[in-house]
Tab-separated table of C-alpha atoms in Angstrom:
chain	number	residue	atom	x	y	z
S	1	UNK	CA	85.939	64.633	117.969
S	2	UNK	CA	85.246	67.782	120.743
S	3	UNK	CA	83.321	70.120	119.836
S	4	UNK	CA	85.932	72.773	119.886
S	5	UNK	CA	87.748	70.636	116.878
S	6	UNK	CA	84.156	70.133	114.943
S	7	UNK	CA	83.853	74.706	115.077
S	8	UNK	CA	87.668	74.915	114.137
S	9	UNK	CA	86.849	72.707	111.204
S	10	UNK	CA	83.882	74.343	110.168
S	11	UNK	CA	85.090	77.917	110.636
S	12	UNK	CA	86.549	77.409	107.218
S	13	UNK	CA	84.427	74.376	105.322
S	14	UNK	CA	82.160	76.024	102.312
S	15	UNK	CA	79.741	72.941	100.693
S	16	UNK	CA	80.335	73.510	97.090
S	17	UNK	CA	84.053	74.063	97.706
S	18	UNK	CA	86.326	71.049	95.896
S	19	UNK	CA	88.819	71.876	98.455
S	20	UNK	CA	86.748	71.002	101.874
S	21	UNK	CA	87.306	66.728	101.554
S	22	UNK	CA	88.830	64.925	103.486
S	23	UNK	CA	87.828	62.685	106.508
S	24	UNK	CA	88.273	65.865	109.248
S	25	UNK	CA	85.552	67.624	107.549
S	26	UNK	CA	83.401	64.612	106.820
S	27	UNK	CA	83.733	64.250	110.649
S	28	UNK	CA	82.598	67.642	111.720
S	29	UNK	CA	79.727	67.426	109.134
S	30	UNK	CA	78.222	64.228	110.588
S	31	UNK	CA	78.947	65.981	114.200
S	32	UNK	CA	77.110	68.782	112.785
S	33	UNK	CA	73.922	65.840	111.714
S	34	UNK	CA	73.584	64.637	115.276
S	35	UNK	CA	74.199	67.625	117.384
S	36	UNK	CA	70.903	70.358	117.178
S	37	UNK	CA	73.160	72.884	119.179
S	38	UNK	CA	76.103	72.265	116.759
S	39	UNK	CA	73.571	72.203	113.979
S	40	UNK	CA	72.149	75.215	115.037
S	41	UNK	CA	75.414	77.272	115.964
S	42	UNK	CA	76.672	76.315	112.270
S	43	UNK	CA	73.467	77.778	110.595
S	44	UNK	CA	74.178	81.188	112.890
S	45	UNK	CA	78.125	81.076	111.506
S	46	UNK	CA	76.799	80.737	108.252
S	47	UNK	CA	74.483	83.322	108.729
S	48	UNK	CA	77.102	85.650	110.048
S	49	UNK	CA	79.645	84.965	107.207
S	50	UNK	CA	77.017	85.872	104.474
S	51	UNK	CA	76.304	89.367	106.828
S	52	UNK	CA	79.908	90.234	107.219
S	53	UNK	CA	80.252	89.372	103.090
S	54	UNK	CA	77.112	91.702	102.127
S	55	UNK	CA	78.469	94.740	104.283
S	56	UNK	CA	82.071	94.313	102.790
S	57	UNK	CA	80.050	94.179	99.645
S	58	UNK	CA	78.025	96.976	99.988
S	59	UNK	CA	80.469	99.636	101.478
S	60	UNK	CA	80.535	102.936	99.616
S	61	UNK	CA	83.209	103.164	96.339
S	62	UNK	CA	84.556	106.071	95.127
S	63	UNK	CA	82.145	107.825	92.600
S	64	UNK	CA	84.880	108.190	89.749
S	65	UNK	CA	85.784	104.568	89.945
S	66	UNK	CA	84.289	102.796	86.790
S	67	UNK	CA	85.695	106.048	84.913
S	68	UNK	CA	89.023	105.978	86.165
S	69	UNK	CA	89.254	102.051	85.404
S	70	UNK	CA	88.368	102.482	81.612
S	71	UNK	CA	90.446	105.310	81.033
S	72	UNK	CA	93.432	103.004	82.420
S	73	UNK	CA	93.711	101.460	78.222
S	74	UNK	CA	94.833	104.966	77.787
S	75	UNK	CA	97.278	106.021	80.203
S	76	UNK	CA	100.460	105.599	80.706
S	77	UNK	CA	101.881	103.573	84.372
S	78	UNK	CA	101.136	105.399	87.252
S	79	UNK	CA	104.296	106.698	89.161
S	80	UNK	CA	106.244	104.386	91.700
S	81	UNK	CA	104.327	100.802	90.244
S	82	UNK	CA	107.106	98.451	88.523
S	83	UNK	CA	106.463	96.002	86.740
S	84	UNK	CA	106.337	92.388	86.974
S	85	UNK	CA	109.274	91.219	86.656
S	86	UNK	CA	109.854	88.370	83.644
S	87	UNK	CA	112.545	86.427	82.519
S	88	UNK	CA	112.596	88.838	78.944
S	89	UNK	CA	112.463	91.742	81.546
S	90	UNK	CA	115.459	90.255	83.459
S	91	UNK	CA	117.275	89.884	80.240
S	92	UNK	CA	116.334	93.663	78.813
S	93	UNK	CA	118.268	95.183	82.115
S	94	UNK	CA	120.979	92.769	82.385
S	95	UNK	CA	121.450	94.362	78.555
S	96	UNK	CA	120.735	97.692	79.442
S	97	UNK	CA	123.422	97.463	82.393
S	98	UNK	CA	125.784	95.999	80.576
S	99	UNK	CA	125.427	98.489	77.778
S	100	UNK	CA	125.758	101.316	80.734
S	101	UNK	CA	128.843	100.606	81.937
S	102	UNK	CA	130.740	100.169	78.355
S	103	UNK	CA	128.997	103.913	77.631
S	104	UNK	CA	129.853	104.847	81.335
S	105	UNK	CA	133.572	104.094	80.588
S	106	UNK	CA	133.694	105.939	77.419
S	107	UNK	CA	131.395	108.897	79.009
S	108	UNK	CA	131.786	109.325	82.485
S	109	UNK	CA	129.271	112.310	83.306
S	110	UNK	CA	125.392	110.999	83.286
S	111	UNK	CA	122.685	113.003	82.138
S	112	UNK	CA	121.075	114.082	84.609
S	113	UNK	CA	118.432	115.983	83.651
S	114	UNK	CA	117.063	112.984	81.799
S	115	UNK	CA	115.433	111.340	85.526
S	116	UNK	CA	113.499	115.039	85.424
S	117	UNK	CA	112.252	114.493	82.460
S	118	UNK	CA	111.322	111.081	83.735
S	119	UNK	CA	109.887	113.032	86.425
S	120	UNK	CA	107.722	115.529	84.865
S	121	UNK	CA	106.457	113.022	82.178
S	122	UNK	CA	105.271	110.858	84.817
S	123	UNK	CA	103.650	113.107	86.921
S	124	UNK	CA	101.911	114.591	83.369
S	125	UNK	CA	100.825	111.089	83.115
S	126	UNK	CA	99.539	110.688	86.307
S	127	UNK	CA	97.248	113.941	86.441
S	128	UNK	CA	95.576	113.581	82.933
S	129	UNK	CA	93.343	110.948	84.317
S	130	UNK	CA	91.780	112.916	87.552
S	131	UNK	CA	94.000	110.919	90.443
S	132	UNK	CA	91.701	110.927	93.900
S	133	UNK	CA	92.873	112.967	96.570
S	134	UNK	CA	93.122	112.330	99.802
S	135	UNK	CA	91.993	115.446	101.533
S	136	UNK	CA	89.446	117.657	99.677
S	137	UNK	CA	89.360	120.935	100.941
S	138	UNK	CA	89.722	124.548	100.074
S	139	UNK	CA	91.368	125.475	103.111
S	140	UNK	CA	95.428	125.265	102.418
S	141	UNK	CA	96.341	124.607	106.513
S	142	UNK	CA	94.028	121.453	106.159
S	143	UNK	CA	96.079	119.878	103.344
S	144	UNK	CA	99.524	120.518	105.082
S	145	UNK	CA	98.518	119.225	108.088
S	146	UNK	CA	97.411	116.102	106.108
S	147	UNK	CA	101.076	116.512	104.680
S	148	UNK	CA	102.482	116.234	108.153
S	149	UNK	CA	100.708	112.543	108.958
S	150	UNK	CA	102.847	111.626	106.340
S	151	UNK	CA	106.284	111.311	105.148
S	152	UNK	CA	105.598	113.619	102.101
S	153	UNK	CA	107.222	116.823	102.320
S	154	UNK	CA	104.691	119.459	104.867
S	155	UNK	CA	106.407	122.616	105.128
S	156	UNK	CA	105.820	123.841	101.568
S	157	UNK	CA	106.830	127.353	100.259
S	158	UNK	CA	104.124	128.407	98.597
S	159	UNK	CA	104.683	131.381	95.920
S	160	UNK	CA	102.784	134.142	97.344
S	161	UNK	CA	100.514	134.055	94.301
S	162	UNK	CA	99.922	130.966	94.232
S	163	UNK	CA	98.414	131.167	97.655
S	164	UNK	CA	95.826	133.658	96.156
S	165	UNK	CA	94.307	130.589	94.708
S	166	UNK	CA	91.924	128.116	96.039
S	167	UNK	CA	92.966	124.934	97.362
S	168	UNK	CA	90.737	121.931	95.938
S	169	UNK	CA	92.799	119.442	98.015
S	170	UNK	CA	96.049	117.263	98.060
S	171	UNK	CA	97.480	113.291	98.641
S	172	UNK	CA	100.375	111.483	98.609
S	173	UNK	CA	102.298	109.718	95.423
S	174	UNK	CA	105.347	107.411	96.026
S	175	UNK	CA	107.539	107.963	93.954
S	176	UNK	CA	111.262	106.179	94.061
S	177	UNK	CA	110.714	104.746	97.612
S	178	UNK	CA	109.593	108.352	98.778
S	179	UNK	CA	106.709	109.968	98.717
S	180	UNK	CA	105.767	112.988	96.831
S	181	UNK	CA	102.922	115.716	98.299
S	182	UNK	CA	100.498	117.131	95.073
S	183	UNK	CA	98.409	120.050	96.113
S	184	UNK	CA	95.431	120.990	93.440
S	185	UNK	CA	94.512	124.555	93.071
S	186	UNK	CA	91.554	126.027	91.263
S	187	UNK	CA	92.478	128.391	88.426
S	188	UNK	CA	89.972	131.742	87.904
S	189	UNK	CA	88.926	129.716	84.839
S	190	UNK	CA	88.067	126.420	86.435
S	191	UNK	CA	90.885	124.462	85.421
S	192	UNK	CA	93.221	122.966	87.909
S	193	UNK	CA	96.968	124.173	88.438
S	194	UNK	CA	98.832	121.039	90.164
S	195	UNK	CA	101.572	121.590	92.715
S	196	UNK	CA	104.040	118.621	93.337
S	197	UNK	CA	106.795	118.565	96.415
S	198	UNK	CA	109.504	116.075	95.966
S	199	UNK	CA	112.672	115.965	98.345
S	200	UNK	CA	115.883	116.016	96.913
S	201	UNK	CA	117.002	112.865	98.191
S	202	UNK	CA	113.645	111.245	95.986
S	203	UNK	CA	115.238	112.860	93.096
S	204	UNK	CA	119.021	112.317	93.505
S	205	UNK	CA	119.830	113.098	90.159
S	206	UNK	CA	118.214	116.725	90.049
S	207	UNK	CA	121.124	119.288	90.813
S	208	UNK	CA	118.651	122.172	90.115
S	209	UNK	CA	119.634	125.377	88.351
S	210	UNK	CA	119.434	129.052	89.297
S	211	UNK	CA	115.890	129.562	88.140
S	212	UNK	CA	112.727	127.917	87.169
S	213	UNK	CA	112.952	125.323	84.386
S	214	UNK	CA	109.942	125.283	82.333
S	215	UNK	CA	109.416	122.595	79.411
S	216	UNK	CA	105.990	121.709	77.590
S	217	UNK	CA	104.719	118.023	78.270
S	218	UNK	CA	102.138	117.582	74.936
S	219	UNK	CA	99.173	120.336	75.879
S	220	UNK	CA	100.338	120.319	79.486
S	221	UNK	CA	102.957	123.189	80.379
S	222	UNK	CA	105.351	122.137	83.907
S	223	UNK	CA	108.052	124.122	85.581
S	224	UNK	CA	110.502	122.875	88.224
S	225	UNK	CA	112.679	125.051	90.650
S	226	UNK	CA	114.448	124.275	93.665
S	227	UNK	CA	113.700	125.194	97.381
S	228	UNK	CA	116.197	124.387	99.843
S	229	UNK	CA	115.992	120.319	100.065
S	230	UNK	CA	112.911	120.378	98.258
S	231	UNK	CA	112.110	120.060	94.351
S	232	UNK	CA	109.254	121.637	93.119
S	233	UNK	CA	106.992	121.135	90.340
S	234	UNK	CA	104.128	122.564	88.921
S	235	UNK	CA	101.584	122.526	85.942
S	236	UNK	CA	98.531	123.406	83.901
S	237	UNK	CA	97.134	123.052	80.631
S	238	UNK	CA	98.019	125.847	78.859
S	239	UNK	CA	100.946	127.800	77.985
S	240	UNK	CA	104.109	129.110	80.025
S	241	UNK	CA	102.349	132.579	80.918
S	242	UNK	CA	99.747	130.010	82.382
S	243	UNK	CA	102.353	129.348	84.605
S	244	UNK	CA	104.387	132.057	84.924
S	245	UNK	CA	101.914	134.146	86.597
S	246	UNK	CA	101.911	132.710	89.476
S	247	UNK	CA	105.843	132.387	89.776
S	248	UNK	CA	106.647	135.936	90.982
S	249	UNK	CA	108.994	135.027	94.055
S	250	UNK	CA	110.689	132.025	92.848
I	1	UNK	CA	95.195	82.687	73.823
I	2	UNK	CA	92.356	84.221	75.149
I	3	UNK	CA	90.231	85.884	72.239
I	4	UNK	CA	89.991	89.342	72.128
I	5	UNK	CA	87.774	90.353	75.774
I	6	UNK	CA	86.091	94.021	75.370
I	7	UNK	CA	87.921	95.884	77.999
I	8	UNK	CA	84.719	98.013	79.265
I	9	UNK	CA	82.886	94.284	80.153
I	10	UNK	CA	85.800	93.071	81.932
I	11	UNK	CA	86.116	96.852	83.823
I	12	UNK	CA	82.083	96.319	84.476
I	13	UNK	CA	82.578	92.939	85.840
I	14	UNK	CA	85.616	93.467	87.574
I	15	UNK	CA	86.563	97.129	88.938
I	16	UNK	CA	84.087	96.743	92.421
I	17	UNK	CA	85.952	93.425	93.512
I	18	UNK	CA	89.288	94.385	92.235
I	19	UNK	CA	88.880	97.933	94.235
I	20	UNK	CA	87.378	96.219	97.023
I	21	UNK	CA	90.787	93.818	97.267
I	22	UNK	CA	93.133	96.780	96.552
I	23	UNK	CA	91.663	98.647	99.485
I	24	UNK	CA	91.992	96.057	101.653
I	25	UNK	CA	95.471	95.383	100.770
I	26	UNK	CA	96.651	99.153	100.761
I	27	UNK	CA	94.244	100.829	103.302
I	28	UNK	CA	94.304	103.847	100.883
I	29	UNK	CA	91.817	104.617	98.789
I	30	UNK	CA	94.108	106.881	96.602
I	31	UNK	CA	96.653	103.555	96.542
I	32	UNK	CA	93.918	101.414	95.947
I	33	UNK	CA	92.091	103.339	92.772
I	34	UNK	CA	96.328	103.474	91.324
I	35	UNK	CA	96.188	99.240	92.028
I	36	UNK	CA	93.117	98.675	90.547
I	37	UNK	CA	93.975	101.159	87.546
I	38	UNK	CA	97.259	99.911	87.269
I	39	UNK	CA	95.488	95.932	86.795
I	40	UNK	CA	93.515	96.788	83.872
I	41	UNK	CA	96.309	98.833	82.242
I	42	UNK	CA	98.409	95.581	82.637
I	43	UNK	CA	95.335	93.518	81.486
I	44	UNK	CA	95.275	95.967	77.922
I	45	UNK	CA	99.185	95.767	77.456
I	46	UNK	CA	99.713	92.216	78.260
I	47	UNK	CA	95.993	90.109	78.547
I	48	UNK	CA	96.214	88.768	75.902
I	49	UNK	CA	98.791	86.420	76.703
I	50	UNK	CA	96.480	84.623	78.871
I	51	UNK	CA	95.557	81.091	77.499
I	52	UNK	CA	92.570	80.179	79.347
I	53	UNK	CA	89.767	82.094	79.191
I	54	UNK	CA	88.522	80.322	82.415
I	55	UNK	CA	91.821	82.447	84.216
I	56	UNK	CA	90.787	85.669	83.886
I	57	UNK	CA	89.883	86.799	87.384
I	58	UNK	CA	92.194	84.783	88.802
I	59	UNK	CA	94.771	86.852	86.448
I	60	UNK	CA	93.385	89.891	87.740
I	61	UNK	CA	93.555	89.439	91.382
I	62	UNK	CA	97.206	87.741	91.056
I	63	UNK	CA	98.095	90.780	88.950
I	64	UNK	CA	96.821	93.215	91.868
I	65	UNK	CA	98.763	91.578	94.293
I	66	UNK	CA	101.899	90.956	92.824
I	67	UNK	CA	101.444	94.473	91.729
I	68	UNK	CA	100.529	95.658	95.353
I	69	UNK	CA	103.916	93.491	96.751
I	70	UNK	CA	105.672	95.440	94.247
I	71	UNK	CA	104.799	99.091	95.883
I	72	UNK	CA	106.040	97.559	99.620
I	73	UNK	CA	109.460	97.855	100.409
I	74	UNK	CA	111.114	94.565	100.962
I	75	UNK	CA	112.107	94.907	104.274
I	76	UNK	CA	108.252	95.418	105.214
I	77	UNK	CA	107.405	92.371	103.545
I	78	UNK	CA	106.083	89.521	105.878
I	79	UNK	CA	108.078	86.388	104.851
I	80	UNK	CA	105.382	83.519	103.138
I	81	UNK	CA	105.810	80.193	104.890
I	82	UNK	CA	103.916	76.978	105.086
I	83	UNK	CA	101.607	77.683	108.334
I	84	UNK	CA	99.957	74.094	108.045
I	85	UNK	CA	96.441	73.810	109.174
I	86	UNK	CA	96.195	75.736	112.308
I	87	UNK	CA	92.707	76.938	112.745
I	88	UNK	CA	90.746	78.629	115.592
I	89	UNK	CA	87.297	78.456	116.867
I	90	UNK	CA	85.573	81.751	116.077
I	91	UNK	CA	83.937	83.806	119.189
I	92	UNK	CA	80.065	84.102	118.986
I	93	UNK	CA	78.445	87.045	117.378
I	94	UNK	CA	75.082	87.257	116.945
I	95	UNK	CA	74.352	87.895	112.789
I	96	UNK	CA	72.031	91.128	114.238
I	97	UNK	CA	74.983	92.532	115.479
I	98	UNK	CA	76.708	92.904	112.023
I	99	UNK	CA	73.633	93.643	110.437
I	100	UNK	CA	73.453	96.901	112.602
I	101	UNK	CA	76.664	97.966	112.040
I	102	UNK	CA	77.161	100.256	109.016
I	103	UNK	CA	79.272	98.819	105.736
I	104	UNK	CA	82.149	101.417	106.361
I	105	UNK	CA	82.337	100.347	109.990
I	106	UNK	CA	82.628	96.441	109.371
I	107	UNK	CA	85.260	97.350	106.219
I	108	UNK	CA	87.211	99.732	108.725
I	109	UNK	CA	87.541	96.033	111.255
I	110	UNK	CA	88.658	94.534	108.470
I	111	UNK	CA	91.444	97.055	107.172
I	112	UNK	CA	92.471	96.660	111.006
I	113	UNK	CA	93.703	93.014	110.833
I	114	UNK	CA	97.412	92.413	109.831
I	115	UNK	CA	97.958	91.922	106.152
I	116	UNK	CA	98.468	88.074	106.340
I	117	UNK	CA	94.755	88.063	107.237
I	118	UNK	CA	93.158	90.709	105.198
I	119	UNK	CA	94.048	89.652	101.832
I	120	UNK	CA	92.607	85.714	102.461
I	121	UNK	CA	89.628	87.103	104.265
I	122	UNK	CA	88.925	89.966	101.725
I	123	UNK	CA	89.085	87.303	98.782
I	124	UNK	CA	87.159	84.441	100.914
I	125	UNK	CA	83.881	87.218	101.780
I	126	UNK	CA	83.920	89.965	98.769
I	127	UNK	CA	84.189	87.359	95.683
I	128	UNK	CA	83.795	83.905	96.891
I	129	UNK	CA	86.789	82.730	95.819
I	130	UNK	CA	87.551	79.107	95.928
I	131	UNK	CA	90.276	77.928	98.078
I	132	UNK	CA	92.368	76.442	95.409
I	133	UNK	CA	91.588	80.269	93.649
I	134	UNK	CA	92.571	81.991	96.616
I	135	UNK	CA	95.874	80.090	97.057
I	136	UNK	CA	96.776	80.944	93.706
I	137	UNK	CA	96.369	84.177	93.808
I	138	UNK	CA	98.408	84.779	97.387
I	139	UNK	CA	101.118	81.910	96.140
I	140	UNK	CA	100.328	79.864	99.633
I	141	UNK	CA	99.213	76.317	100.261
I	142	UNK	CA	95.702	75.823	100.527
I	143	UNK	CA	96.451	74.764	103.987
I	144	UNK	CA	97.736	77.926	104.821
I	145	UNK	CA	95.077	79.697	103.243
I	146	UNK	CA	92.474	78.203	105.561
I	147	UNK	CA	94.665	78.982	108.666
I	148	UNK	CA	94.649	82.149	108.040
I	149	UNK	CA	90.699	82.795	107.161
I	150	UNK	CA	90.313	80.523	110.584
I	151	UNK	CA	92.092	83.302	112.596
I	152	UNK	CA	91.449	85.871	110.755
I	153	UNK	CA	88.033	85.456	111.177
I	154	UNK	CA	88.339	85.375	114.819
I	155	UNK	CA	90.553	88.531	114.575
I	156	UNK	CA	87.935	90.042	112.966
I	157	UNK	CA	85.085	89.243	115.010
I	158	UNK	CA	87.077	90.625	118.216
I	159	UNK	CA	87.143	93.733	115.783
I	160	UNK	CA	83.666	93.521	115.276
I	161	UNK	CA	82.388	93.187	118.920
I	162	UNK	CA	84.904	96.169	119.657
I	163	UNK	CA	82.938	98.295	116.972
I	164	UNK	CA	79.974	96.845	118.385
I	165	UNK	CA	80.457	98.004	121.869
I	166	UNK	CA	81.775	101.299	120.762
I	167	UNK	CA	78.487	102.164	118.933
I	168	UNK	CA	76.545	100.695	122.278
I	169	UNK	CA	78.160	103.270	124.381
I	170	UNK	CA	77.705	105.882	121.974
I	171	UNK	CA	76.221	108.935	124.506
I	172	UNK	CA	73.464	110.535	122.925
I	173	UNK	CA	73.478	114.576	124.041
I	174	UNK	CA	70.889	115.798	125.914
I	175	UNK	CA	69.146	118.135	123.854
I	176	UNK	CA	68.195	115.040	121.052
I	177	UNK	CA	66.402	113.144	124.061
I	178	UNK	CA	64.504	115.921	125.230
């Protein structure tokens, strides 16, 4: 066997692993026996694995990991992850379809605002456990131009109050196959006031009405308005003059 | 079924790896923390399905991919095939060199490499999984599986000498020297 065959072999054999038999590796190992260069080029690739394992191993985590994982038996799915699909699952929407188009015959206009509620519960859901951000920062131009790497909206219209806030920072959530910006502000009182920019085409079903629609989610108040092709959404804990303060050109 | 596991030991054991995996799949850390979050709320709704106790990580890590396939669009998706056993002779790097490269550095070469590398490789070095485990997880042969640790270790070693060389010609200003 050349040599080159006896590295290519043991590039991927591990000893304790029940999948490395067979007479190829058997081969390169009693190559490896008789060879000192071979023998000694395999303890340096062994060497190097276990280095490259140990730094993968030890690169920094996020500090709010172990938190964020426990507190995942209490929340609800994050936005944009669907489920595994199962047989029972296949059968529940080949049901639920079915069941849509007998209603759709009898009632031909769909609720629409129901996908906003959809909307605002999820994003409720996905802010009570603290997501990570992408950008921290309390300068606003540094989050939109963040915003503008990706395909979230970037050109945001910012109620003039609101911009009398500071910016804690902003990411990305996909959200229907598009992705959604969320901008976190810091309230005089310490508590957050979240800021999410949707396009209309990720919300098809939101026709939008004159004003701001505000509705309660449990302890968390949210209002949604329009802005040319964008939807926007905010919330805080607290009540709707929570809110409405900072609404004054909307 | 698998008796009753207390969640906060399984998060313990499990969250570093699982992140670890995620990030190398996603790239993000935002989409990686929703992956890994998203596998343990799956474990609490539906874990205790699982019949063998002896399955548990492997449910895990097949959950976070099958999960993370979920969040790519189809059309991005690379099409699984049976590759065979085509491996590659790794390029030489001294052990030293890794060893002075800093943990973000060698994780950034990693996150580098296309996908069909990344997830074997990030299985094979951050939790030893077996083959067999590994091919499980991914839904490949085992075959496969080995091709693609072969040449993805190669990929990432050209990665590595790159970050290597980078840091070598690192200028150092004028004013530190004097």
């Amino acid at each position: 066997m050349p040599t080159y065959s006896v590295r290519e072999i043991l590039s991927v054999y591990r000893d304790t692993d029940p999948a490395c038999i067979g007479e190829g590796f058997l081969e390169a190992r009693r190559a490896v026996d008789s060879d000192p260069d071979l023998a000694r080029w395999w303890q340096d690739e062994k060497r190097l694995d276990a280095e490259i394992g140990a730094k993968l191993r030890g690169a920094p985590l996020p500090a709010v990991l172990e938190a964020r994982m426990l507190a995942a038996r209490q929340r609800q799915r994050p936005p944009g992850r669907p489920l595994a699909v199962n047989a029972t699952a296949l059968l529940a929407a080949a049901c639920c379809i079915a069941l849509a188009v007998i209603i759709s015959v009898r009632k031909p206009a769909p609720d629409a605002t129901r996908s906003l509620a959809n909307y605002r519960q999820e994003m409720v859901d996905f802010i009570k456990v603290p997501p990570t951000l992408e950008v921290t920062s309390n300068r606003l131009a540094e989050a939109t131009a963040f915003l503008e790497k990706t395909s979230a909206p970037s050109i945001i219209a910012f109620p003039a109050k609101l911009q009398t806030l500071e910016p804690i920072g902003c990411r990305t959530i996909r959200v229907g196959g598009g992705e959604v910006a969320l901008i976190c502000f810091k309230r005089p009182d310490g508590r957050l006031l979240h800021l999410f920019v949707a396009k209309r085409k990720t919300l098809p079903s939101f026709f939008g009405g004159a004003g701001p629609d505000y509705a309660a989610q449990g302890e968390w108040m949210t209002v949604t308005w329009p802005e040319g092709d964008q939807v926007y959404l905010m919330m805080v804990q607290g009540d709707r003059a929570a809110l409405e303060k900072y609404l004054t050109n909307s | 079924m698998v008796a009753e596991i207390d969640f906060q030991r399984l998060v313990e054991e499990f969250h570093m790896p699982l992140y670890r995996f995620a990030l190398s799949l996603s790239r993000r850390e935002s989409d990686a923390m929703d992956l890994t979050q998203q596998t343990f709320y799956l474990w609490a709704l539906k874990g205790h399905q699982l019949r063998e106790p002896s399955k548990v990580k492997t449910w895990l890590f097949t959950t976070l991919y099958r999960e993370f396939l979920g969040t790519v669009r189809r059309d991005d998706r690379f099409v699984e095939t049976d590759e065979g056993l085509l491996l590659a002779e790794p390029a030489h790097i001294d052990s030293t060199v890794v060893n002075q490269l800093d943990a973000g550095v060698v994780q950034k070469a990693l996150l580098q490499l296309d996908e069909k590398f990344r997830a074997p490789l990030a299985l094979f070095y951050l939790e030893q999984h077996s083959y067999r485990e590994i091919a499980e997880i991914l839904e490949v042969p085992i075959g496969t599986v080995m091709s693609r640790i072969s040449r993805g270790k190669a990929e990432l070693r050209k990665q590595l000498t790159d970050a290597s060389e980078r840091a070598a010609r690192k200028v150092v200003p004028w004013k530190e020297v004097s």
